[in-house]
Amino acid sequence: MDQAVSGAIRAEKPRQGWAGLWNISFGFFGIQIGFALQNANMSRVFQSLGSAIDDLPALWIAAPLTGLLVQPVVGHLSDRTWLGRLGRRRPYFLGGALLATLALLVMPESSGLLMAALLLWMLDASLNVSMEPFRAFVGDMLRKDQHTAGYAVQTAFIGVGAVVGSLFPYVLDHLGVSNVAAPGGIPDTVRFSFWAGGAALLAAVLWTVLSTREYAPHELAAFDGEDPFHAPTAEALAARSPLGGLAWIAAGAAVALGVWAWHLEKEVYLLGGLLAGYGLAVIAAILLARAGRSASMLAGIVGDFAGMPPIMKRLAFVQFFSWSALFIMWINTTPVVAQYHFGSADPASAAYQQAGNWVGVLFSVYNGVAAVAALALLPWLARRIGKARTHALCLTFGALGFALFLVLRDPHLLVLAEIGIGIAWASILAMPYAILASSLPQAKLGIYMGLFNVFVVLPQLLVATVMGSIMKAFFPHEPIWTMAFAAATLLVAAVAALRIKAPAD
């Protein structure tokens, strides 16, 4: 590369038009269709194959655990990958899309519960392999003054993909496709939805793979003036004491002892196991670093996690409380709406089933609002009040939406609540990543995005394990108070967002 070209590249990445923004993020439309089909139909598949309802949480716990393990690993590897024409991030979301498509095609043919559970692991792992590099891909491809727009477009595709994936079975049912099946079988509406979703997923990801060209490592280094494969934080591990790892192990043991002593829900044991597991990983990483193997994957991931930049730590706090509210909503909205807005807490009643259908409509509303807000509201607000204040304001709208569940009794008026939640959902999916992409070193964007998503998974595990014990102890027959918890956690996240100093677009 001659000096003139190098100097031109060093000035700034080329500005992307709408076609470029579309091509960069269109693959996420297909990935979100896969997630929507999984979230809306896997419990139905499990129960159709003979699972008892009490066993569903154990079958579902695979999803957050898979994301917790897969995303940091994929982020670490994608930072260090270059496969010529195929690029840096594209090999991962293409490989993940191929495996996810295979899982979606085979899932409806599951002959038993074990096969379906294993395919869920495969599907969720593959979707996570595809999803994580897409977050870093936007940061790789766009200049800093386009990060908000880039993640807003990605969020719009997430919203539209969620609506399309959620409505597949409903539309097929109204087109005359059978919505019932013999005992032990899966309805044709679900079967055809999974097949159509698999085709849409692969087509969307292929669109992005074929329509974009990634910047080579030397080009990214020229843009940012850094070595794209240098990992100094792992080397700092050698100076750390293993006592920190022992403290994490002790914390995990204390949680397990508390579960046994106070007869908490058995799922809380998982939280103790995760704390102890992280402690073992810290000790192993320190020993590897002291043995001169600081470039190993484990040492690199643990070192980067311990050495997160301050702005990422503050955003992680915001993200943790934001996603806690979302998981509370996804788990509890149906029983809340059934009991307080349709007058029945009995899952066998017609009113409860009507409530379940209406919750599907409400969820489509907030995803649709998120798609519109991502394009029409977030960039406009960010230009005027900044990314961090935009995020805080949108989270406050979400808190108000959750609060409306406590005061509204007409189920149709809950659409107003979903508008506020949809605005918050758009910001949660866009603004933290836009802030990170503009603040983090380009060479570590993959691993930091993967580690950041740990704070998406941890709230899910915490809500799944601890919230049940809290409600059982204090509000055993009043699920409406879960919405108060969700509103409070979003307000905590909004206040914390105001402490972040984000780079301006």
Short mmCIF file of C-alpha atoms in Angstrom, two decimals:
data_model
loop_
_atom_site.label_atom_id
_atom_site.label_comp_id
_atom_site.label_asym_id
_atom_site.label_seq_id
_atom_site.Cartn_x
_atom_site.Cartn_y
_atom_site.Cartn_z
CA MET A 1 0.00 0.00 0.00
CA ASP A 2 1.55 3.30 -1.01
CA GLN A 3 1.89 6.22 1.39
CA ALA A 4 -0.90 8.29 -0.18
CA VAL A 5 -3.44 5.49 0.08
CA SER A 6 -2.36 4.71 3.65
CA GLY A 7 -2.80 8.33 4.67
CA ALA A 8 -6.25 8.48 3.07
CA ILE A 9 -7.37 5.36 4.93
CA ARG A 10 -5.95 6.63 8.21
CA ALA A 11 -8.13 9.73 7.97
CA GLU A 12 -11.49 7.93 8.32
CA LYS A 13 -13.45 4.94 7.16
CA PRO A 14 -15.69 5.60 4.14
CA ARG A 15 -19.15 6.83 5.06
CA GLN A 16 -21.90 4.26 4.44
CA GLY A 17 -25.17 5.20 2.76
CA TRP A 18 -28.51 3.57 3.57
CA ALA A 19 -27.75 0.68 1.24
CA GLY A 20 -24.51 0.00 3.12
CA LEU A 21 -26.24 0.19 6.52
CA TRP A 22 -28.92 -2.20 5.25
CA ASN A 23 -26.39 -4.73 3.91
CA ILE A 24 -24.29 -4.69 7.09
CA SER A 25 -27.23 -5.53 9.39
CA PHE A 26 -29.74 -7.40 7.23
CA GLY A 27 -28.43 -10.75 8.45
CA PHE A 28 -29.69 -9.90 11.93
CA PHE A 29 -33.25 -9.98 10.54
CA GLY A 30 -32.86 -13.70 9.87
CA ILE A 31 -31.10 -14.39 13.16
CA GLN A 32 -33.94 -12.75 15.08
CA ILE A 33 -36.51 -14.85 13.21
CA GLY A 34 -34.66 -17.87 14.56
CA PHE A 35 -34.67 -16.51 18.11
CA ALA A 36 -38.38 -15.61 17.87
CA LEU A 37 -39.34 -19.09 16.68
CA GLN A 38 -37.26 -20.61 19.48
CA ASN A 39 -38.69 -18.38 22.22
CA ALA A 40 -42.31 -18.70 21.12
CA ASN A 41 -42.48 -22.40 20.29
CA MET A 42 -39.91 -24.50 22.15
CA SER A 43 -42.04 -24.95 25.29
CA ARG A 44 -44.86 -26.03 22.98
CA VAL A 45 -42.54 -28.52 21.27
CA PHE A 46 -41.30 -29.91 24.59
CA GLN A 47 -44.82 -30.34 25.96
CA SER A 48 -46.01 -31.92 22.70
CA LEU A 49 -43.23 -34.48 23.09
CA GLY A 50 -44.24 -35.31 26.66
CA SER A 51 -42.48 -32.85 28.97
CA ALA A 52 -44.22 -31.90 32.20
CA ILE A 53 -44.59 -28.16 32.75
CA ASP A 54 -42.44 -28.35 35.91
CA ASP A 55 -39.54 -29.64 33.81
CA LEU A 56 -39.58 -26.76 31.32
CA PRO A 57 -37.20 -24.46 33.28
CA ALA A 58 -34.58 -27.22 33.39
CA LEU A 59 -34.87 -27.71 29.63
CA TRP A 60 -34.73 -23.95 28.97
CA ILE A 61 -31.71 -23.25 31.17
CA ALA A 62 -29.54 -24.48 28.32
CA ALA A 63 -30.18 -21.26 26.39
CA PRO A 64 -28.61 -18.71 28.78
CA LEU A 65 -25.78 -21.07 29.71
CA THR A 66 -24.96 -21.53 26.03
CA GLY A 67 -24.80 -17.77 25.47
CA LEU A 68 -22.67 -17.29 28.58
CA LEU A 69 -20.06 -19.75 27.31
CA VAL A 70 -20.19 -19.22 23.56
CA GLN A 71 -20.20 -15.45 23.09
CA PRO A 72 -16.90 -14.55 24.83
CA VAL A 73 -15.16 -17.44 23.04
CA VAL A 74 -16.48 -16.41 19.63
CA GLY A 75 -15.59 -12.77 20.31
CA HIS A 76 -12.04 -13.72 21.31
CA LEU A 77 -11.58 -15.88 18.20
CA SER A 78 -13.15 -13.44 15.75
CA ASP A 79 -10.72 -10.69 16.83
CA ARG A 80 -7.89 -12.99 15.73
CA THR A 81 -9.40 -14.38 12.53
CA TRP A 82 -8.73 -13.41 8.94
CA LEU A 83 -9.79 -15.82 6.17
CA GLY A 84 -9.01 -13.72 3.13
CA ARG A 85 -12.11 -13.08 1.03
CA LEU A 86 -14.39 -14.48 3.72
CA GLY A 87 -13.04 -11.97 6.22
CA ARG A 88 -12.98 -11.63 9.99
CA ARG A 89 -16.53 -11.79 11.41
CA ARG A 90 -18.37 -13.29 8.43
CA PRO A 91 -16.98 -16.84 8.86
CA TYR A 92 -18.62 -16.99 12.28
CA PHE A 93 -22.06 -15.71 11.45
CA LEU A 94 -22.12 -17.77 8.26
CA GLY A 95 -21.09 -20.95 10.09
CA GLY A 96 -23.56 -20.25 12.88
CA ALA A 97 -26.35 -19.62 10.37
CA LEU A 98 -25.71 -22.93 8.59
CA LEU A 99 -25.88 -24.88 11.86
CA ALA A 100 -28.94 -22.93 13.09
CA THR A 101 -30.73 -23.60 9.80
CA LEU A 102 -29.99 -27.31 10.14
CA ALA A 103 -31.38 -27.30 13.70
CA LEU A 104 -34.56 -25.49 12.59
CA LEU A 105 -35.10 -27.97 9.76
CA VAL A 106 -34.60 -31.05 11.96
CA MET A 107 -36.34 -29.80 15.14
CA PRO A 108 -39.93 -30.52 13.98
CA GLU A 109 -38.87 -34.09 13.16
CA SER A 110 -37.70 -34.78 16.73
CA SER A 111 -38.62 -38.31 17.75
CA GLY A 112 -38.37 -37.66 21.47
CA LEU A 113 -37.74 -35.15 24.22
CA LEU A 114 -33.98 -35.79 24.43
CA MET A 115 -33.53 -35.16 20.70
CA ALA A 116 -35.49 -31.89 20.94
CA ALA A 117 -33.46 -30.74 23.97
CA LEU A 118 -30.16 -31.46 22.20
CA LEU A 119 -31.38 -29.61 19.11
CA LEU A 120 -32.31 -26.62 21.30
CA TRP A 121 -28.73 -26.53 22.57
CA MET A 122 -27.48 -26.70 18.99
CA LEU A 123 -29.92 -24.02 17.83
CA ASP A 124 -29.17 -21.59 20.65
CA ALA A 125 -25.41 -22.10 20.42
CA SER A 126 -25.50 -21.56 16.66
CA LEU A 127 -27.63 -18.41 16.94
CA ASN A 128 -25.20 -17.06 19.54
CA VAL A 129 -22.25 -17.82 17.25
CA SER A 130 -23.97 -15.78 14.54
CA MET A 131 -25.22 -12.97 16.75
CA GLU A 132 -22.10 -11.91 18.65
CA PRO A 133 -19.89 -11.15 15.61
CA PHE A 134 -22.70 -9.07 14.10
CA ARG A 135 -22.42 -6.62 17.04
CA ALA A 136 -18.69 -6.19 16.42
CA PHE A 137 -19.20 -6.21 12.63
CA VAL A 138 -21.15 -2.93 12.78
CA GLY A 139 -18.33 -1.32 14.77
CA ASP A 140 -15.75 -2.68 12.31
CA MET A 141 -17.50 -1.37 9.24
CA LEU A 142 -18.71 2.07 10.33
CA ARG A 143 -17.00 5.30 11.28
CA LYS A 144 -17.74 6.59 14.77
CA ASP A 145 -20.23 9.23 13.68
CA GLN A 146 -22.39 6.49 12.15
CA HIS A 147 -22.42 4.05 15.09
CA THR A 148 -25.78 5.24 16.41
CA ALA A 149 -27.37 4.95 12.97
CA GLY A 150 -25.76 1.54 12.39
CA TYR A 151 -27.02 0.00 15.62
CA ALA A 152 -30.40 1.66 15.14
CA VAL A 153 -30.77 -0.07 11.76
CA GLN A 154 -29.70 -3.35 13.38
CA THR A 155 -32.31 -2.85 16.11
CA ALA A 156 -35.00 -2.19 13.49
CA PHE A 157 -34.18 -5.52 11.84
CA ILE A 158 -34.32 -7.21 15.26
CA GLY A 159 -37.81 -5.79 15.85
CA VAL A 160 -39.13 -6.73 12.43
CA GLY A 161 -37.55 -10.20 12.62
CA ALA A 162 -39.14 -10.79 16.03
CA VAL A 163 -42.58 -9.82 14.71
CA VAL A 164 -42.25 -12.01 11.61
CA GLY A 165 -40.94 -15.02 13.56
CA SER A 166 -43.63 -14.69 16.22
CA LEU A 167 -46.47 -14.45 13.70
CA PHE A 168 -45.46 -17.42 11.49
CA PRO A 169 -47.68 -20.03 13.26
CA TYR A 170 -50.58 -17.55 13.64
CA VAL A 171 -50.56 -16.71 9.93
CA LEU A 172 -50.30 -20.37 8.87
CA ASP A 173 -53.20 -21.26 11.16
CA HIS A 174 -55.37 -18.63 9.46
CA LEU A 175 -54.28 -19.94 6.06
CA GLY A 176 -55.77 -23.32 6.92
CA VAL A 177 -52.65 -25.22 8.00
CA SER A 178 -53.41 -27.70 10.79
CA ASN A 179 -52.73 -26.33 14.28
CA VAL A 180 -53.22 -29.65 16.10
CA ALA A 181 -51.34 -32.93 16.07
CA ALA A 182 -51.69 -36.46 17.38
CA PRO A 183 -50.29 -37.10 20.89
CA GLY A 184 -46.51 -37.01 20.76
CA GLY A 185 -46.52 -35.07 17.50
CA ILE A 186 -45.84 -31.45 16.49
CA PRO A 187 -48.51 -29.40 14.64
CA ASP A 188 -47.94 -28.53 11.00
CA THR A 189 -48.11 -24.80 11.83
CA VAL A 190 -45.00 -25.19 13.99
CA ARG A 191 -43.32 -27.59 11.56
CA PHE A 192 -43.73 -25.31 8.53
CA SER A 193 -42.82 -22.23 10.59
CA PHE A 194 -39.47 -23.76 11.56
CA TRP A 195 -38.74 -24.72 7.97
CA ALA A 196 -39.66 -21.29 6.61
CA GLY A 197 -37.68 -19.62 9.42
CA GLY A 198 -34.61 -21.69 8.61
CA ALA A 199 -34.76 -20.64 4.97
CA ALA A 200 -35.24 -16.97 5.91
CA LEU A 201 -32.36 -17.11 8.39
CA LEU A 202 -29.89 -18.53 5.90
CA ALA A 203 -31.01 -16.19 3.09
CA ALA A 204 -30.67 -13.07 5.27
CA VAL A 205 -27.21 -13.97 6.55
CA LEU A 206 -26.04 -14.86 3.03
CA TRP A 207 -27.22 -11.42 1.89
CA THR A 208 -24.85 -9.73 4.35
CA VAL A 209 -21.99 -12.15 3.61
CA LEU A 210 -22.22 -11.62 -0.15
CA SER A 211 -22.96 -7.88 -0.16
CA THR A 212 -20.18 -6.67 2.19
CA ARG A 213 -16.40 -6.65 2.21
CA GLU A 214 -14.62 -6.50 5.55
CA TYR A 215 -11.55 -4.38 6.20
CA ALA A 216 -8.36 -6.42 6.43
CA PRO A 217 -6.33 -6.34 9.70
CA HIS A 218 -3.79 -3.90 8.24
CA GLU A 219 -6.60 -1.58 7.11
CA LEU A 220 -8.19 -1.56 10.58
CA ALA A 221 -4.77 -0.89 12.09
CA ALA A 222 -4.34 2.03 9.70
CA PHE A 223 -7.71 3.46 10.72
CA ASP A 224 -7.05 3.16 14.44
CA GLY A 225 -3.24 3.13 14.69
CA GLU A 226 -3.09 -0.10 16.71
CA ASP A 227 -1.95 -3.71 16.35
CA PRO A 228 -5.15 -5.68 15.72
CA PHE A 229 -3.84 -8.85 17.40
CA HIS A 230 -2.13 -7.39 20.48
CA ALA A 231 -3.59 -8.49 23.84
CA PRO A 232 -1.83 -6.67 26.70
CA THR A 233 -4.49 -7.34 29.36
CA ALA A 234 -3.79 -11.08 29.42
CA GLU A 235 -0.13 -10.40 30.25
CA ALA A 236 -1.16 -8.43 33.34
CA LEU A 237 -2.68 -11.58 34.82
CA ALA A 238 0.73 -12.86 35.92
CA ALA A 239 0.94 -10.08 38.50
CA ARG A 240 -2.41 -10.93 40.08
CA SER A 241 -2.97 -13.10 43.15
CA PRO A 242 -4.97 -16.34 42.91
CA LEU A 243 -6.74 -15.31 46.12
CA GLY A 244 -9.30 -13.45 44.00
CA GLY A 245 -10.30 -16.74 42.39
CA LEU A 246 -10.58 -18.38 45.81
CA ALA A 247 -12.94 -15.58 46.89
CA TRP A 248 -15.25 -16.33 43.95
CA ILE A 249 -15.19 -20.04 44.82
CA ALA A 250 -16.05 -19.20 48.44
CA ALA A 251 -18.94 -17.02 47.28
CA GLY A 252 -20.31 -19.90 45.18
CA ALA A 253 -20.05 -22.27 48.14
CA ALA A 254 -21.86 -19.74 50.34
CA VAL A 255 -24.73 -19.49 47.84
CA ALA A 256 -25.05 -23.29 47.69
CA LEU A 257 -25.03 -23.50 51.48
CA GLY A 258 -27.73 -20.82 51.66
CA VAL A 259 -29.93 -22.76 49.21
CA TRP A 260 -29.59 -25.89 51.36
CA ALA A 261 -30.10 -24.12 54.70
CA TRP A 262 -33.10 -21.97 53.67
CA HIS A 263 -34.72 -24.47 51.28
CA LEU A 264 -34.61 -22.08 48.34
CA GLU A 265 -35.53 -23.08 44.80
CA LYS A 266 -33.05 -25.72 43.57
CA GLU A 267 -32.26 -23.64 40.46
CA VAL A 268 -30.33 -21.24 42.73
CA TYR A 269 -27.62 -23.91 42.98
CA LEU A 270 -26.75 -22.93 39.39
CA LEU A 271 -25.84 -19.42 40.54
CA GLY A 272 -23.43 -20.85 43.11
CA GLY A 273 -21.93 -23.14 40.50
CA LEU A 274 -21.32 -20.23 38.12
CA LEU A 275 -19.55 -18.18 40.82
CA ALA A 276 -17.32 -21.11 41.73
CA GLY A 277 -16.67 -21.89 38.06
CA TYR A 278 -15.52 -18.34 37.41
CA GLY A 279 -13.19 -18.58 40.41
CA LEU A 280 -11.59 -21.73 38.99
CA ALA A 281 -11.22 -20.01 35.60
CA VAL A 282 -9.47 -17.03 37.25
CA ILE A 283 -6.99 -19.30 39.05
CA ALA A 284 -6.30 -21.31 35.89
CA ALA A 285 -5.80 -18.14 33.82
CA ILE A 286 -3.32 -16.69 36.36
CA LEU A 287 -1.33 -19.93 36.39
CA LEU A 288 -1.24 -19.97 32.58
CA ALA A 289 -0.02 -16.37 32.50
CA ARG A 290 2.71 -17.12 35.03
CA ALA A 291 3.79 -20.08 32.92
CA GLY A 292 4.31 -17.75 29.96
CA ARG A 293 1.08 -18.70 28.18
CA SER A 294 -0.69 -15.35 28.48
CA ALA A 295 -1.78 -15.57 24.84
CA SER A 296 -3.99 -18.61 25.56
CA MET A 297 -7.74 -18.20 25.07
CA LEU A 298 -8.61 -18.64 28.77
CA ALA A 299 -5.99 -16.14 29.91
CA GLY A 300 -7.07 -13.70 27.22
CA ILE A 301 -10.78 -13.88 28.08
CA VAL A 302 -10.27 -13.68 31.86
CA GLY A 303 -7.69 -10.90 31.44
CA ASP A 304 -9.98 -8.86 29.21
CA PHE A 305 -12.91 -9.39 31.59
CA ALA A 306 -10.85 -8.18 34.56
CA GLY A 307 -9.44 -5.28 32.53
CA MET A 308 -12.68 -3.89 31.09
CA PRO A 309 -12.48 -0.13 30.42
CA PRO A 310 -14.36 2.05 32.95
CA ILE A 311 -17.07 3.05 30.47
CA MET A 312 -17.78 -0.62 29.78
CA LYS A 313 -18.10 -1.37 33.50
CA ARG A 314 -20.65 1.42 33.90
CA LEU A 315 -22.57 0.25 30.85
CA ALA A 316 -22.49 -3.32 32.17
CA PHE A 317 -24.22 -2.13 35.35
CA VAL A 318 -26.91 -0.43 33.24
CA GLN A 319 -27.26 -3.47 31.02
CA PHE A 320 -27.62 -5.84 33.97
CA PHE A 321 -30.60 -3.98 35.42
CA SER A 322 -32.15 -3.34 31.99
CA TRP A 323 -32.19 -7.01 31.04
CA SER A 324 -33.40 -8.03 34.50
CA ALA A 325 -36.59 -6.09 33.76
CA LEU A 326 -36.93 -7.69 30.32
CA PHE A 327 -36.62 -11.25 31.63
CA ILE A 328 -39.13 -10.53 34.38
CA MET A 329 -41.52 -9.40 31.64
CA TRP A 330 -41.00 -12.41 29.38
CA ILE A 331 -41.56 -14.88 32.21
CA ASN A 332 -44.47 -13.19 34.00
CA THR A 333 -46.57 -11.20 31.52
CA THR A 334 -48.93 -14.08 30.66
CA PRO A 335 -49.87 -14.98 34.28
CA VAL A 336 -50.17 -11.27 35.15
CA VAL A 337 -52.47 -10.44 32.22
CA ALA A 338 -54.51 -13.62 32.73
CA GLN A 339 -55.13 -13.01 36.44
CA TYR A 340 -55.58 -9.24 36.53
CA HIS A 341 -56.95 -8.39 33.08
CA PHE A 342 -58.85 -11.53 32.04
CA GLY A 343 -59.88 -12.70 35.50
CA SER A 344 -58.44 -16.21 35.53
CA ALA A 345 -55.28 -17.80 36.95
CA ASP A 346 -56.28 -21.29 35.76
CA PRO A 347 -54.18 -22.38 32.73
CA ALA A 348 -56.96 -24.78 31.71
CA SER A 349 -59.57 -22.00 31.40
CA ALA A 350 -60.65 -20.33 28.17
CA ALA A 351 -59.95 -16.90 29.68
CA TYR A 352 -56.35 -17.86 30.40
CA GLN A 353 -55.86 -19.01 26.79
CA GLN A 354 -57.38 -15.74 25.55
CA ALA A 355 -54.92 -13.89 27.74
CA GLY A 356 -52.07 -15.89 26.22
CA ASN A 357 -53.18 -14.90 22.72
CA TRP A 358 -53.44 -11.25 23.76
CA VAL A 359 -49.94 -11.34 25.27
CA GLY A 360 -48.68 -12.48 21.85
CA VAL A 361 -50.29 -9.38 20.35
CA LEU A 362 -48.78 -7.15 23.06
CA PHE A 363 -45.33 -8.56 22.43
CA SER A 364 -45.72 -7.91 18.72
CA VAL A 365 -46.63 -4.30 19.57
CA TYR A 366 -43.49 -3.62 21.59
CA ASN A 367 -41.29 -5.22 18.93
CA GLY A 368 -42.99 -3.17 16.22
CA VAL A 369 -42.61 0.02 18.26
CA ALA A 370 -38.93 -0.81 18.77
CA ALA A 371 -38.39 -1.15 15.02
CA VAL A 372 -39.95 2.27 14.37
CA ALA A 373 -38.31 3.98 17.37
CA ALA A 374 -34.89 2.69 16.39
CA LEU A 375 -35.02 4.49 13.06
CA ALA A 376 -37.22 7.50 13.79
CA LEU A 377 -36.46 8.37 17.41
CA LEU A 378 -33.05 7.19 18.64
CA PRO A 379 -30.75 8.90 16.09
CA TRP A 380 -32.75 12.13 16.36
CA LEU A 381 -32.57 12.14 20.17
CA ALA A 382 -28.90 11.13 20.26
CA ARG A 383 -27.94 14.08 18.04
CA ARG A 384 -29.70 16.50 20.39
CA ILE A 385 -29.09 15.23 23.93
CA GLY A 386 -26.33 12.60 23.48
CA LYS A 387 -26.32 8.82 23.56
CA ALA A 388 -26.25 8.35 27.35
CA ARG A 389 -29.14 10.76 28.05
CA THR A 390 -31.11 9.23 25.19
CA HIS A 391 -30.67 5.82 26.78
CA ALA A 392 -31.70 7.11 30.22
CA LEU A 393 -34.83 8.77 28.81
CA CYS A 394 -35.88 5.66 26.89
CA LEU A 395 -35.37 3.43 29.94
CA THR A 396 -37.61 5.80 31.91
CA PHE A 397 -40.34 5.34 29.28
CA GLY A 398 -39.98 1.61 29.78
CA ALA A 399 -40.32 1.94 33.57
CA LEU A 400 -43.54 3.90 33.07
CA GLY A 401 -44.78 1.15 30.74
CA PHE A 402 -44.25 -1.51 33.40
CA ALA A 403 -45.90 0.70 36.03
CA LEU A 404 -49.04 0.92 33.87
CA PHE A 405 -49.62 -2.81 34.40
CA LEU A 406 -50.36 -2.02 38.05
CA VAL A 407 -53.01 0.61 37.33
CA LEU A 408 -54.69 -0.40 34.05
CA ARG A 409 -57.33 -3.13 34.04
CA ASP A 410 -58.63 -2.90 30.47
CA PRO A 411 -56.38 -5.32 28.51
CA HIS A 412 -56.66 -3.20 25.37
CA LEU A 413 -55.14 -0.21 27.18
CA LEU A 414 -52.02 -2.29 27.85
CA VAL A 415 -50.98 -1.32 24.34
CA LEU A 416 -49.98 2.01 25.95
CA ALA A 417 -47.68 0.12 28.33
CA GLU A 418 -46.12 -1.76 25.42
CA ILE A 419 -45.35 1.51 23.61
CA GLY A 420 -43.19 2.63 26.52
CA ILE A 421 -41.57 -0.80 26.78
CA GLY A 422 -40.94 -0.84 23.02
CA ILE A 423 -39.09 2.50 23.21
CA ALA A 424 -36.91 1.11 26.03
CA TRP A 425 -36.34 -2.14 24.09
CA ALA A 426 -35.13 -0.20 21.05
CA SER A 427 -32.64 1.73 23.15
CA ILE A 428 -31.42 -1.36 25.05
CA LEU A 429 -30.62 -3.05 21.74
CA ALA A 430 -28.92 -0.03 20.18
CA MET A 431 -27.50 2.64 22.46
CA PRO A 432 -25.14 0.58 24.71
CA TYR A 433 -23.53 -0.99 21.63
CA ALA A 434 -23.25 2.36 19.86
CA ILE A 435 -21.51 3.81 22.93
CA LEU A 436 -19.17 0.82 23.22
CA ALA A 437 -18.25 0.75 19.52
CA SER A 438 -17.24 4.41 19.72
CA SER A 439 -15.24 3.95 22.94
CA LEU A 440 -13.40 0.62 22.73
CA PRO A 441 -10.18 -0.28 20.90
CA GLN A 442 -10.99 -1.74 17.50
CA ALA A 443 -8.61 -4.66 18.02
CA LYS A 444 -10.68 -5.96 20.94
CA LEU A 445 -14.17 -5.11 19.75
CA GLY A 446 -15.16 -8.77 19.32
CA ILE A 447 -14.08 -9.98 22.76
CA TYR A 448 -15.48 -6.91 24.51
CA MET A 449 -18.84 -7.29 22.76
CA GLY A 450 -18.87 -10.96 23.76
CA LEU A 451 -18.01 -10.14 27.37
CA PHE A 452 -20.58 -7.35 27.42
CA ASN A 453 -23.27 -9.86 26.53
CA VAL A 454 -22.42 -11.73 29.74
CA PHE A 455 -24.43 -8.96 31.41
CA VAL A 456 -27.38 -9.92 29.22
CA VAL A 457 -27.17 -13.58 30.28
CA LEU A 458 -26.49 -13.12 34.00
CA PRO A 459 -29.78 -11.28 34.68
CA GLN A 460 -31.65 -14.10 32.93
CA LEU A 461 -30.02 -16.68 35.17
CA LEU A 462 -30.55 -14.53 38.26
CA VAL A 463 -34.23 -13.91 37.48
CA ALA A 464 -34.78 -17.59 36.68
CA THR A 465 -33.17 -18.72 39.93
CA VAL A 466 -33.81 -16.00 42.53
CA MET A 467 -37.05 -14.29 41.50
CA GLY A 468 -39.06 -17.45 42.12
CA SER A 469 -37.81 -17.64 45.70
CA ILE A 470 -38.58 -13.93 46.30
CA MET A 471 -42.11 -14.19 44.97
CA LYS A 472 -42.76 -17.42 46.84
CA ALA A 473 -41.65 -15.81 50.11
CA PHE A 474 -43.34 -12.40 49.84
CA PHE A 475 -46.00 -12.45 47.07
CA PRO A 476 -46.97 -16.11 46.55
CA HIS A 477 -50.27 -15.36 44.76
CA GLU A 478 -49.66 -11.83 43.47
CA PRO A 479 -47.59 -11.97 40.25
CA ILE A 480 -48.49 -8.33 39.48
CA TRP A 481 -45.66 -7.26 41.78
CA THR A 482 -43.12 -8.66 39.33
CA MET A 483 -44.03 -5.71 37.11
CA ALA A 484 -43.23 -3.34 39.98
CA PHE A 485 -39.82 -5.04 40.27
CA ALA A 486 -39.30 -4.55 36.52
CA ALA A 487 -40.22 -0.86 36.70
CA ALA A 488 -37.85 -0.32 39.64
CA THR A 489 -34.91 -2.05 37.94
CA LEU A 490 -35.37 0.05 34.79
CA LEU A 491 -35.36 3.22 36.88
CA VAL A 492 -32.10 2.10 38.52
CA ALA A 493 -30.67 1.51 35.03
CA ALA A 494 -31.87 4.94 33.84
CA VAL A 495 -30.19 6.75 36.76
CA ALA A 496 -26.98 4.77 36.20
CA ALA A 497 -27.01 5.67 32.49
CA LEU A 498 -26.77 9.35 33.38
CA ARG A 499 -23.31 8.69 34.89
CA ILE A 500 -21.91 7.62 31.52
CA LYS A 501 -19.93 10.06 29.41
CA ALA A 502 -20.40 8.79 25.88
CA PRO A 503 -18.51 10.06 22.81
CA ALA A 504 -20.68 12.32 20.67
CA ASP A 505 -21.63 11.36 17.12
#
